[in-house]
Amino acid sequence: MELLMAIVIGVLFTAAVYLILSRSLLRIIFGTGLLSHGAHLLLLTMGGLGGTSPPVLAEGITDYADPLPQALILTAIVISFGVTSFILVLAYKTYSKHQTDNMDLMRGNDEHD
Amino acid sequence: MIFFPVLAAIFVPILFRKLKSIHTGWFVLIIPITLFIYYTGFIQTTMNGGHAISSLEWIPSLDISFVSYIDGLSLLFSLLITGIGALVVLYSIFYLDKTREKLNNFYVYLLMFMTAMLGIVQSDNIITLYLFWELTSISSFLLIGYWYTRDGSRFGALKSMLITVFGGLMMLGGFVLLGIMGDTYSIRELIANASNLVGQEFFILALVLVLLGAFTKSAQFPFYIWLPDAMEAPTPVSAYLHSATMVKAGLYLVARFTPVFAVSEVWIWLVTGIGLLTLFWGAFFAVKQTDLKAILAFSTVSQLGLIMSLLGASAISYHVDAGTALFKFAGFAAVFHLINHAVFKGSLFMVAGIVDHETGTRDIRKLGGLMGVMPISFTVAFIGSMSMAGLPPFGGFLSKELFLTSTLALKDFNLFNFSTWGIIFPIVAWIASVFTFIYSFYFVFKTFAGKRKKESLSVEPKEAPVGMLIAPVILAVLVVVIFFIPNVVGDTLVNPAVVAMQAGLYSHPSEVLVHVSAWHGWTPELLMTLGIIGLGSILFLTMRKWQPLYNLQPELLSLNGLYDSLMMAGEKGMNRLSRLYMTGVFRTYLIYMFVSIVVITLATLFIKDAFKVDFNSFAPLNAYGILTAVLLILSVVMILTAKTRITAVIALGGVGYSVAFFFVIYKAPDLALTQLVIETITVVLFLLAFHRLPELKRHGESKGFRLGNFIVAAGVGITMALVALSAHSQKLIPSISQFYKDTVYSEAGGGNIVNVILVDYRGFDTLFEIAVLSIAGIGVYSMIRLKLPGKGSTDESK
């Protein structure tokens, strides 16, 4: 199962980086979304995918899934959501101000150097 | 006492503002005179081979404190600094106008400099020595740039700063190495340990670094170039800093460290060789100059080279037995000439300043025939120049003879290949002396003799005021006095200094048996002097014919040209370099980052042999997992290939839900819940902003562009996959999760382990995660409400 997850993570990162490197602002935002998914799954995989029952205390069960990565991921999900919504609005503002979403056109001009 | 001048400097601005009717210099004058008298009190001590020591703790835990150690060498320098300092202050009172000049600045800098110089020569601790060393660089920078509205001043100040600070930093490196090797920062202890230092690995490196400091400060070849440009400073500054004191700091350093380094052959070769080269070079180019102060600057360079070469030769006395007294001779000659030079060069600079002050120009081509109107200045200039040329009956003659004796002795020295190369030394020294003779005559006679050039002078020349003449006259008198009583000077000042410089060779100053006399028989050096006078006179008389030859040297090939083009190339090159990688395009920086991540991670993985996959620990494959993975990958591909925004948004939702499925499969119910909710909100957000967002466009991304992106992206993807596998397969220590599982009910009273971790065990994470969410909310809100001026404002009203 871990091998499969490694492949999934690889695909997610590849796609995310590819999108982030493109010139369109919107695609970059999609890329960051994918990047956070990749990171979350990476956290989960590194912790180990064993465990037959969820980490909720119950009689007679000893083989819980590892709770610590889950707690970390939960925090990460919320934070990445906050960041994603923020940059989405930022992108919208940028677009309405500059009338372009081409990253190559958004660069410091010489007077700001 | 070292800090006396700088503490007194605090009162200078107050006096300058409150007492406008009296020239501030009069108050300042008290300080060097007091110090001079104070230091003369030590002469008796050093003549008896003793020393005075006092210390002030600074950083005792690092073994750094201000230790003032006064022996013959420090005393000699201290007397020069305070004595000439007093005369220079006196001179400056008449040179600088009290209403037009910012005297408060001038005297504060000057006093700061005086403290720094006293600190250099008296410090026993090399770290504080370095501190004072840089203080001289800084105060010299301030003094050269005193008339800061002139371009030349600023250029000269910057150049001298760059070169001397470069040397200073090199020297610091040498000091630190010495401190580590000798396990002490005290110069006296280093000297005592000198024999243990020799064999050590970094000995030669430390030697070269310390010498770099000395050579840059003392304007030796090829670092002399800052000195002629420093002539933009007011003349009292040139007289004080750039002839008598600061440029001798390097000589002091060489003299002080001679007992440490003299055992090394490299030291002797470098100090003697560079000294002679500088001597020749400076003398040769002094004849080319047309500015009075430039002639003096090159002459200073040349004379410093002379003293430096003598210091190098004196180091040889550590290698030969006591029977060969000739090399001890060199040490004596060095110190003796150092005094002579400080005296006559100070007076010459003052005369140059007087000429400038009274005629309005320093250009030697416009001057001439001033002998009649300025008789006193002429006399002083004549005495100074003749002493510089090395003629009797002036002090310079004696030291010149001693110098020739020492160089002649060099050729008989048969260690380290000196016997084959040694013959060069007296020849070079002789030719340099001929040039010295020429420029000395050139300086005095082109200025004062010949015809008056009335049309080229803007003002009518007249003799300087008496006050301005006092200081140069005192110095000129000293020049003559030294000639007639050399042995008094030798016994009181030079011998104790030589004992300090050649520590371990003498036990008492009276053992330095050098007897200077004006007439010492028909020795080879006297014949050489006669030759110098003969050839020098011929060349001086025919100077008009051959001086233009100097113009043949192209400006670019000179050392100044080299310096200028080095600075230009540095600036331009750096600019071009940073423009090359600082493109301003976001994507470029991202590529740097991603490529570094890939390269560094993969390299570490394989170099450290950290990559390992342990198939046994893998959880079994299950069908749901495979299905979800396929779903996820398909959604990802859909985002990549999407032509419209709506497809991409939906596909992004698809990815999010697949991730939620994974959480379900891997027994993470809370995660799955959160992921589902968050993903839904995200998609809703995207849809809300939908029609205001730009279309998905390629912006003309070419195939090559996309391929490049893909290679980088695939690199990152593969790296992360390998990291995931590797990290999973090797766990060096057991997880702490067992603790949570065991204590979740007994300690925290909860059943849901994840939730208990979030709010109990690791509650701080949650607190700040809430903060992040609030900040993001405030940010989003204020950004939407924010009215930006300009084009987009109409768009927001929709």
PDB file of N, CA, C and O in Angstrom, chain A residues 1-2 5-6 14-15 18 21 23 27 37 42 45-46 52 55 57 66 70 74-75 77-78 85 90 92-93 95-97 101 104 107, chain B residues 583-584 587 618-619 636 666-668 671 674-675 685 692 698-699 701 706 713 717 724 728 737 751 753-754 758 769 783 786 789 792 796:
ATOM      1  N   MET A   1       0.828  -1.214   0.000  1.00  0.00           N
ATOM      2  CA  MET A   1       0.000   0.000   0.000  1.00  0.00           C
ATOM      3  C   MET A   1       0.860   1.260   0.000  1.00  0.00           C
ATOM      4  O   MET A   1       0.527   2.253  -0.644  1.00  0.00           O
ATOM      5  N   GLU A   2       1.980   1.217   0.753  1.00  0.00           N
ATOM      6  CA  GLU A   2       2.843   2.390   0.811  1.00  0.00           C
ATOM      7  C   GLU A   2       3.418   2.745  -0.560  1.00  0.00           C
ATOM      8  O   GLU A   2       3.565   3.904  -0.895  1.00  0.00           O
ATOM      9  N   MET A   5       0.902   4.590  -2.374  1.00  0.00           N
ATOM     10  CA  MET A   5       0.804   5.960  -1.861  1.00  0.00           C
ATOM     11  C   MET A   5       1.978   6.807  -2.341  1.00  0.00           C
ATOM     12  O   MET A   5       1.809   7.989  -2.657  1.00  0.00           O
ATOM     13  N   ALA A   6       3.157   6.200  -2.393  1.00  0.00           N
ATOM     14  CA  ALA A   6       4.324   6.939  -2.874  1.00  0.00           C
ATOM     15  C   ALA A   6       4.089   7.425  -4.295  1.00  0.00           C
ATOM     16  O   ALA A   6       4.406   8.566  -4.642  1.00  0.00           O
ATOM     17  N   THR A  14       4.279  16.265  -8.664  1.00  0.00           N
ATOM     18  CA  THR A  14       4.646  16.605 -10.035  1.00  0.00           C
ATOM     19  C   THR A  14       3.643  17.590 -10.617  1.00  0.00           C
ATOM     20  O   THR A  14       4.017  18.644 -11.150  1.00  0.00           O
ATOM     21  N   ALA A  15       2.367  17.231 -10.492  1.00  0.00           N
ATOM     22  CA  ALA A  15       1.334  18.088 -11.070  1.00  0.00           C
ATOM     23  C   ALA A  15       1.363  19.461 -10.407  1.00  0.00           C
ATOM     24  O   ALA A  15       1.248  20.494 -11.078  1.00  0.00           O
ATOM     25  N   TYR A  18       4.337  21.486 -11.565  1.00  0.00           N
ATOM     26  CA  TYR A  18       4.134  21.853 -12.969  1.00  0.00           C
ATOM     27  C   TYR A  18       3.177  23.030 -13.076  1.00  0.00           C
ATOM     28  O   TYR A  18       3.413  23.988 -13.818  1.00  0.00           O
ATOM     29  N   LEU A  21       4.676  26.352 -11.844  1.00  0.00           N
ATOM     30  CA  LEU A  21       5.655  26.954 -12.745  1.00  0.00           C
ATOM     31  C   LEU A  21       5.015  27.608 -13.973  1.00  0.00           C
ATOM     32  O   LEU A  21       5.713  28.238 -14.756  1.00  0.00           O
ATOM     33  N   ARG A  23       2.452  30.121 -16.307  1.00  0.00           N
ATOM     34  CA  ARG A  23       2.364  31.573 -16.302  1.00  0.00           C
ATOM     35  C   ARG A  23       1.022  32.091 -15.812  1.00  0.00           C
ATOM     36  O   ARG A  23       0.876  33.272 -15.549  1.00  0.00           O
ATOM     37  N   ARG A  27      -3.782  28.834 -12.477  1.00  0.00           N
ATOM     38  CA  ARG A  27      -3.154  27.510 -12.436  1.00  0.00           C
ATOM     39  C   ARG A  27      -2.202  27.399 -11.254  1.00  0.00           C
ATOM     40  O   ARG A  27      -2.033  26.322 -10.671  1.00  0.00           O
ATOM     41  N   HIS A  37      -2.402  18.841  -0.703  1.00  0.00           N
ATOM     42  CA  HIS A  37      -2.888  17.449  -0.649  1.00  0.00           C
ATOM     43  C   HIS A  37      -1.716  16.481  -0.603  1.00  0.00           C
ATOM     44  O   HIS A  37      -1.691  15.539   0.195  1.00  0.00           O
ATOM     45  N   LEU A  42       1.667  12.698   2.308  1.00  0.00           N
ATOM     46  CA  LEU A  42       3.043  12.335   2.658  1.00  0.00           C
ATOM     47  C   LEU A  42       3.176  12.138   4.163  1.00  0.00           C
ATOM     48  O   LEU A  42       3.783  11.177   4.637  1.00  0.00           O
ATOM     49  N   THR A  45       1.557   8.845   5.109  1.00  0.00           N
ATOM     50  CA  THR A  45       2.317   7.669   4.682  1.00  0.00           C
ATOM     51  C   THR A  45       3.560   7.464   5.541  1.00  0.00           C
ATOM     52  O   THR A  45       3.902   6.353   5.910  1.00  0.00           O
ATOM     53  N   MET A  46       4.226   8.544   5.840  1.00  0.00           N
ATOM     54  CA  MET A  46       5.454   8.417   6.616  1.00  0.00           C
ATOM     55  C   MET A  46       5.173   7.878   8.010  1.00  0.00           C
ATOM     56  O   MET A  46       5.996   7.197   8.608  1.00  0.00           O
ATOM     57  N   THR A  52      -5.613  -1.324  12.299  1.00  0.00           N
ATOM     58  CA  THR A  52      -6.865  -1.829  11.756  1.00  0.00           C
ATOM     59  C   THR A  52      -8.072  -1.035  12.210  1.00  0.00           C
ATOM     60  O   THR A  52      -9.162  -1.211  11.674  1.00  0.00           O
ATOM     61  N   PRO A  55      -8.296   5.659  15.640  1.00  0.00           N
ATOM     62  CA  PRO A  55      -7.784   5.946  16.974  1.00  0.00           C
ATOM     63  C   PRO A  55      -8.852   6.498  17.909  1.00  0.00           C
ATOM     64  O   PRO A  55      -8.755   7.614  18.414  1.00  0.00           O
ATOM     65  N   LEU A  57     -10.875   5.249  21.330  1.00  0.00           N
ATOM     66  CA  LEU A  57     -10.766   4.230  22.370  1.00  0.00           C
ATOM     67  C   LEU A  57     -11.990   3.328  22.385  1.00  0.00           C
ATOM     68  O   LEU A  57     -13.125   3.784  22.401  1.00  0.00           O
ATOM     69  N   ASP A  66      -2.031   5.218  13.839  1.00  0.00           N
ATOM     70  CA  ASP A  66      -1.204   6.202  14.562  1.00  0.00           C
ATOM     71  C   ASP A  66      -1.944   7.542  14.676  1.00  0.00           C
ATOM     72  O   ASP A  66      -2.259   8.175  13.662  1.00  0.00           O
ATOM     73  N   GLN A  70      -2.267  12.103  12.298  1.00  0.00           N
ATOM     74  CA  GLN A  70      -3.627  12.545  11.991  1.00  0.00           C
ATOM     75  C   GLN A  70      -3.892  13.913  12.606  1.00  0.00           C
ATOM     76  O   GLN A  70      -4.474  14.797  11.963  1.00  0.00           O
ATOM     77  N   LEU A  74      -4.656  17.287  10.515  1.00  0.00           N
ATOM     78  CA  LEU A  74      -5.865  18.066  10.753  1.00  0.00           C
ATOM     79  C   LEU A  74      -5.533  19.556  10.866  1.00  0.00           C
ATOM     80  O   LEU A  74      -6.192  20.411  10.261  1.00  0.00           O
ATOM     81  N   THR A  75      -4.500  19.825  11.619  1.00  0.00           N
ATOM     82  CA  THR A  75      -4.056  21.220  11.733  1.00  0.00           C
ATOM     83  C   THR A  75      -3.663  21.767  10.367  1.00  0.00           C
ATOM     84  O   THR A  75      -4.046  22.881   9.992  1.00  0.00           O
ATOM     85  N   ILE A  77      -4.560  20.840   7.377  1.00  0.00           N
ATOM     86  CA  ILE A  77      -5.683  21.047   6.458  1.00  0.00           C
ATOM     87  C   ILE A  77      -6.318  22.410   6.697  1.00  0.00           C
ATOM     88  O   ILE A  77      -6.563  23.183   5.766  1.00  0.00           O
ATOM     89  N   VAL A  78      -6.560  22.702   7.960  1.00  0.00           N
ATOM     90  CA  VAL A  78      -7.223  23.962   8.278  1.00  0.00           C
ATOM     91  C   VAL A  78      -6.363  25.136   7.848  1.00  0.00           C
ATOM     92  O   VAL A  78      -6.845  26.111   7.259  1.00  0.00           O
ATOM     93  N   SER A  85      -7.762  30.198   0.656  1.00  0.00           N
ATOM     94  CA  SER A  85      -8.819  31.194   0.442  1.00  0.00           C
ATOM     95  C   SER A  85      -8.220  32.595   0.361  1.00  0.00           C
ATOM     96  O   SER A  85      -8.657  33.422  -0.426  1.00  0.00           O
ATOM     97  N   LEU A  90      -6.636  37.183  -3.099  1.00  0.00           N
ATOM     98  CA  LEU A  90      -5.500  37.996  -3.545  1.00  0.00           C
ATOM     99  C   LEU A  90      -5.391  37.977  -5.063  1.00  0.00           C
ATOM    100  O   LEU A  90      -5.185  39.008  -5.709  1.00  0.00           O
ATOM    101  N   TYR A  92      -7.763  37.342  -7.152  1.00  0.00           N
ATOM    102  CA  TYR A  92      -8.903  38.079  -7.720  1.00  0.00           C
ATOM    103  C   TYR A  92      -8.611  39.569  -7.719  1.00  0.00           C
ATOM    104  O   TYR A  92      -8.832  40.271  -8.696  1.00  0.00           O
ATOM    105  N   LYS A  93      -8.045  40.052  -6.587  1.00  0.00           N
ATOM    106  CA  LYS A  93      -7.717  41.475  -6.489  1.00  0.00           C
ATOM    107  C   LYS A  93      -6.643  41.865  -7.495  1.00  0.00           C
ATOM    108  O   LYS A  93      -6.736  42.901  -8.156  1.00  0.00           O
ATOM    109  N   TYR A  95      -5.931  40.452 -10.237  1.00  0.00           N
ATOM    110  CA  TYR A  95      -6.463  40.414 -11.605  1.00  0.00           C
ATOM    111  C   TYR A  95      -7.279  41.664 -11.885  1.00  0.00           C
ATOM    112  O   TYR A  95      -7.141  42.286 -12.939  1.00  0.00           O
ATOM    113  N   SER A  96      -8.133  42.065 -10.944  1.00  0.00           N
ATOM    114  CA  SER A  96      -8.968  43.219 -11.217  1.00  0.00           C
ATOM    115  C   SER A  96      -8.143  44.506 -11.251  1.00  0.00           C
ATOM    116  O   SER A  96      -8.509  45.460 -11.904  1.00  0.00           O
ATOM    117  N   LYS A  97      -7.007  44.500 -10.580  1.00  0.00           N
ATOM    118  CA  LYS A  97      -6.188  45.708 -10.586  1.00  0.00           C
ATOM    119  C   LYS A  97      -5.341  45.806 -11.850  1.00  0.00           C
ATOM    120  O   LYS A  97      -5.253  46.841 -12.478  1.00  0.00           O
ATOM    121  N   ASP A 101      -3.395  38.056 -15.839  1.00  0.00           N
ATOM    122  CA  ASP A 101      -3.024  36.992 -14.916  1.00  0.00           C
ATOM    123  C   ASP A 101      -1.742  36.334 -15.379  1.00  0.00           C
ATOM    124  O   ASP A 101      -1.408  35.243 -14.976  1.00  0.00           O
ATOM    125  N   ASP A 104       4.463  36.456 -16.073  1.00  0.00           N
ATOM    126  CA  ASP A 104       5.649  37.068 -16.672  1.00  0.00           C
ATOM    127  C   ASP A 104       5.524  38.581 -16.769  1.00  0.00           C
ATOM    128  O   ASP A 104       6.518  39.292 -16.824  1.00  0.00           O
ATOM    129  N   ARG A 107       6.194  41.880 -12.769  1.00  0.00           N
ATOM    130  CA  ARG A 107       7.547  41.860 -12.242  1.00  0.00           C
ATOM    131  C   ARG A 107       7.935  43.276 -11.854  1.00  0.00           C
ATOM    132  O   ARG A 107       7.415  44.241 -12.382  1.00  0.00           O
TER     133      ARG A 107
ATOM    134  N   THR B 583      16.047  37.875 -12.272  1.00  0.00           N
ATOM    135  CA  THR B 583      15.321  38.252 -13.475  1.00  0.00           C
ATOM    136  C   THR B 583      14.074  39.039 -13.153  1.00  0.00           C
ATOM    137  O   THR B 583      13.527  39.709 -14.009  1.00  0.00           O
ATOM    138  N   GLY B 584      13.598  38.932 -11.934  1.00  0.00           N
ATOM    139  CA  GLY B 584      12.347  39.585 -11.591  1.00  0.00           C
ATOM    140  C   GLY B 584      11.147  38.716 -11.921  1.00  0.00           C
ATOM    141  O   GLY B 584      10.015  39.062 -11.614  1.00  0.00           O
ATOM    142  N   ARG B 587       8.737  32.790 -11.728  1.00  0.00           N
ATOM    143  CA  ARG B 587       8.986  31.406 -12.082  1.00  0.00           C
ATOM    144  C   ARG B 587      10.459  31.038 -11.998  1.00  0.00           C
ATOM    145  O   ARG B 587      10.817  29.943 -11.559  1.00  0.00           O
ATOM    146  N   PHE B 618       5.355  -2.927   4.758  1.00  0.00           N
ATOM    147  CA  PHE B 618       4.231  -2.315   4.049  1.00  0.00           C
ATOM    148  C   PHE B 618       2.905  -2.914   4.470  1.00  0.00           C
ATOM    149  O   PHE B 618       2.786  -4.110   4.714  1.00  0.00           O
ATOM    150  N   ALA B 619       1.923  -2.049   4.545  1.00  0.00           N
ATOM    151  CA  ALA B 619       0.563  -2.550   4.796  1.00  0.00           C
ATOM    152  C   ALA B 619       0.063  -3.229   3.526  1.00  0.00           C
ATOM    153  O   ALA B 619       0.469  -2.857   2.418  1.00  0.00           O
ATOM    154  N   VAL B 636      -6.319  14.587 -11.264  1.00  0.00           N
ATOM    155  CA  VAL B 636      -5.123  15.419 -11.449  1.00  0.00           C
ATOM    156  C   VAL B 636      -4.866  15.664 -12.921  1.00  0.00           C
ATOM    157  O   VAL B 636      -4.627  16.801 -13.357  1.00  0.00           O
ATOM    158  N   TYR B 666      -7.619   4.766   5.562  1.00  0.00           N
ATOM    159  CA  TYR B 666      -6.552   4.622   6.545  1.00  0.00           C
ATOM    160  C   TYR B 666      -7.005   4.938   7.962  1.00  0.00           C
ATOM    161  O   TYR B 666      -6.222   5.374   8.792  1.00  0.00           O
ATOM    162  N   LYS B 667      -8.265   4.743   8.218  1.00  0.00           N
ATOM    163  CA  LYS B 667      -8.820   4.840   9.578  1.00  0.00           C
ATOM    164  C   LYS B 667      -8.569   6.197  10.216  1.00  0.00           C
ATOM    165  O   LYS B 667      -8.011   6.310  11.303  1.00  0.00           O
ATOM    166  N   ALA B 668      -8.923   7.244   9.484  1.00  0.00           N
ATOM    167  CA  ALA B 668      -8.774   8.568  10.073  1.00  0.00           C
ATOM    168  C   ALA B 668     -10.090   9.313   9.928  1.00  0.00           C
ATOM    169  O   ALA B 668     -10.241  10.169   9.055  1.00  0.00           O
ATOM    170  N   LEU B 671     -10.127  13.208  10.109  1.00  0.00           N
ATOM    171  CA  LEU B 671      -9.515  13.805   8.926  1.00  0.00           C
ATOM    172  C   LEU B 671     -10.473  13.783   7.771  1.00  0.00           C
ATOM    173  O   LEU B 671     -10.619  14.776   7.045  1.00  0.00           O
ATOM    174  N   THR B 674     -13.156  16.455   8.196  1.00  0.00           N
ATOM    175  CA  THR B 674     -12.637  17.795   7.931  1.00  0.00           C
ATOM    176  C   THR B 674     -12.361  17.995   6.456  1.00  0.00           C
ATOM    177  O   THR B 674     -12.707  19.022   5.875  1.00  0.00           O
ATOM    178  N   GLN B 675     -11.713  17.008   5.864  1.00  0.00           N
ATOM    179  CA  GLN B 675     -11.330  17.130   4.455  1.00  0.00           C
ATOM    180  C   GLN B 675     -12.567  17.340   3.584  1.00  0.00           C
ATOM    181  O   GLN B 675     -12.580  18.181   2.695  1.00  0.00           O
ATOM    182  N   LEU B 685     -15.945  28.356  -2.673  1.00  0.00           N
ATOM    183  CA  LEU B 685     -15.205  29.610  -2.778  1.00  0.00           C
ATOM    184  C   LEU B 685     -14.774  29.882  -4.207  1.00  0.00           C
ATOM    185  O   LEU B 685     -14.951  30.980  -4.730  1.00  0.00           O
ATOM    186  N   ARG B 692     -15.272  36.224 -11.668  1.00  0.00           N
ATOM    187  CA  ARG B 692     -14.327  37.343 -11.580  1.00  0.00           C
ATOM    188  C   ARG B 692     -12.897  36.888 -11.828  1.00  0.00           C
ATOM    189  O   ARG B 692     -11.996  37.701 -11.910  1.00  0.00           O
ATOM    190  N   ARG B 698      -3.009  29.918 -21.621  1.00  0.00           N
ATOM    191  CA  ARG B 698      -1.640  29.398 -21.624  1.00  0.00           C
ATOM    192  C   ARG B 698      -0.604  30.516 -21.691  1.00  0.00           C
ATOM    193  O   ARG B 698       0.560  30.303 -21.405  1.00  0.00           O
ATOM    194  N   HIS B 699      -1.010  31.679 -22.125  1.00  0.00           N
ATOM    195  CA  HIS B 699      -0.075  32.798 -22.298  1.00  0.00           C
ATOM    196  C   HIS B 699       1.112  32.418 -23.159  1.00  0.00           C
ATOM    197  O   HIS B 699       2.252  32.734 -22.848  1.00  0.00           O
ATOM    198  N   GLU B 701       2.668  29.697 -23.719  1.00  0.00           N
ATOM    199  CA  GLU B 701       3.748  28.852 -23.214  1.00  0.00           C
ATOM    200  C   GLU B 701       4.148  27.873 -24.316  1.00  0.00           C
ATOM    201  O   GLU B 701       3.330  27.100 -24.796  1.00  0.00           O
ATOM    202  N   ARG B 706       7.094  24.238 -21.521  1.00  0.00           N
ATOM    203  CA  ARG B 706       6.323  23.267 -20.756  1.00  0.00           C
ATOM    204  C   ARG B 706       7.153  22.021 -20.446  1.00  0.00           C
ATOM    205  O   ARG B 706       7.032  21.433 -19.367  1.00  0.00           O
ATOM    206  N   ALA B 713       9.246  19.519 -12.513  1.00  0.00           N
ATOM    207  CA  ALA B 713       8.125  19.009 -11.724  1.00  0.00           C
ATOM    208  C   ALA B 713       8.285  17.520 -11.454  1.00  0.00           C
ATOM    209  O   ALA B 713       8.110  17.053 -10.312  1.00  0.00           O
ATOM    210  N   GLY B 717       8.525  15.517  -7.974  1.00  0.00           N
ATOM    211  CA  GLY B 717       7.602  14.422  -7.673  1.00  0.00           C
ATOM    212  C   GLY B 717       8.347  13.152  -7.298  1.00  0.00           C
ATOM    213  O   GLY B 717       8.058  12.524  -6.264  1.00  0.00           O
ATOM    214  N   ALA B 724       9.165   9.639   0.689  1.00  0.00           N
ATOM    215  CA  ALA B 724       8.051   8.984   1.384  1.00  0.00           C
ATOM    216  C   ALA B 724       8.389   7.528   1.682  1.00  0.00           C
ATOM    217  O   ALA B 724       8.233   7.050   2.812  1.00  0.00           O
ATOM    218  N   HIS B 728       9.405   6.065   5.433  1.00  0.00           N
ATOM    219  CA  HIS B 728       8.555   5.053   6.039  1.00  0.00           C
ATOM    220  C   HIS B 728       9.358   3.810   6.427  1.00  0.00           C
ATOM    221  O   HIS B 728       9.098   3.178   7.440  1.00  0.00           O
ATOM    222  N   SER B 737       3.625   7.748  19.802  1.00  0.00           N
ATOM    223  CA  SER B 737       2.167   7.616  19.792  1.00  0.00           C
ATOM    224  C   SER B 737       1.662   6.641  20.839  1.00  0.00           C
ATOM    225  O   SER B 737       0.534   6.765  21.327  1.00  0.00           O
ATOM    226  N   GLY B 751     -11.792   9.772  24.797  1.00  0.00           N
ATOM    227  CA  GLY B 751     -11.738   8.529  24.046  1.00  0.00           C
ATOM    228  C   GLY B 751     -11.169   8.724  22.650  1.00  0.00           C
ATOM    229  O   GLY B 751     -10.466   7.870  22.136  1.00  0.00           O
ATOM    230  N   ILE B 753      -8.609   9.772  20.412  1.00  0.00           N
ATOM    231  CA  ILE B 753      -7.207  10.126  20.655  1.00  0.00           C
ATOM    232  C   ILE B 753      -6.796  11.365  19.865  1.00  0.00           C
ATOM    233  O   ILE B 753      -6.131  12.255  20.389  1.00  0.00           O
ATOM    234  N   VAL B 754      -7.234  11.424  18.597  1.00  0.00           N
ATOM    235  CA  VAL B 754      -6.839  12.568  17.761  1.00  0.00           C
ATOM    236  C   VAL B 754      -7.334  13.872  18.373  1.00  0.00           C
ATOM    237  O   VAL B 754      -6.590  14.850  18.501  1.00  0.00           O
ATOM    238  N   LEU B 758      -5.301  17.142  19.904  1.00  0.00           N
ATOM    239  CA  LEU B 758      -5.488  18.494  19.380  1.00  0.00           C
ATOM    240  C   LEU B 758      -5.801  19.513  20.467  1.00  0.00           C
ATOM    241  O   LEU B 758      -5.337  20.642  20.416  1.00  0.00           O
ATOM    242  N   GLU B 769      -3.576  27.686  15.187  1.00  0.00           N
ATOM    243  CA  GLU B 769      -4.263  27.358  13.941  1.00  0.00           C
ATOM    244  C   GLU B 769      -5.548  28.172  13.856  1.00  0.00           C
ATOM    245  O   GLU B 769      -5.909  28.699  12.793  1.00  0.00           O
ATOM    246  N   MET B 783      -9.357  42.730   2.246  1.00  0.00           N
ATOM    247  CA  MET B 783      -8.948  42.855   0.850  1.00  0.00           C
ATOM    248  C   MET B 783     -10.138  43.122  -0.051  1.00  0.00           C
ATOM    249  O   MET B 783     -10.056  43.899  -1.002  1.00  0.00           O
ATOM    250  N   LEU B 786     -11.218  46.664   0.526  1.00  0.00           N
ATOM    251  CA  LEU B 786     -10.175  47.656   0.214  1.00  0.00           C
ATOM    252  C   LEU B 786     -10.436  48.266  -1.155  1.00  0.00           C
ATOM    253  O   LEU B 786     -10.585  47.563  -2.146  1.00  0.00           O
ATOM    254  N   PRO B 789      -7.007  52.488  -5.609  1.00  0.00           N
ATOM    255  CA  PRO B 789      -7.162  53.497  -6.648  1.00  0.00           C
ATOM    256  C   PRO B 789      -6.709  52.928  -7.987  1.00  0.00           C
ATOM    257  O   PRO B 789      -5.882  52.030  -8.047  1.00  0.00           O
ATOM    258  N   GLY B 792      -8.787  49.112 -11.561  1.00  0.00           N
ATOM    259  CA  GLY B 792      -9.665  48.020 -11.159  1.00  0.00           C
ATOM    260  C   GLY B 792     -10.854  48.452 -10.327  1.00  0.00           C
ATOM    261  O   GLY B 792     -11.733  47.651 -10.041  1.00  0.00           O
ATOM    262  N   GLU B 796     -14.907  46.364  -8.907  1.00  0.00           N
ATOM    263  CA  GLU B 796     -15.313  45.854  -7.609  1.00  0.00           C
ATOM    264  C   GLU B 796     -16.779  46.116  -7.299  1.00  0.00           C
ATOM    265  O   GLU B 796     -17.379  45.422  -6.488  1.00  0.00           O
TER     266      GLU B 796
END
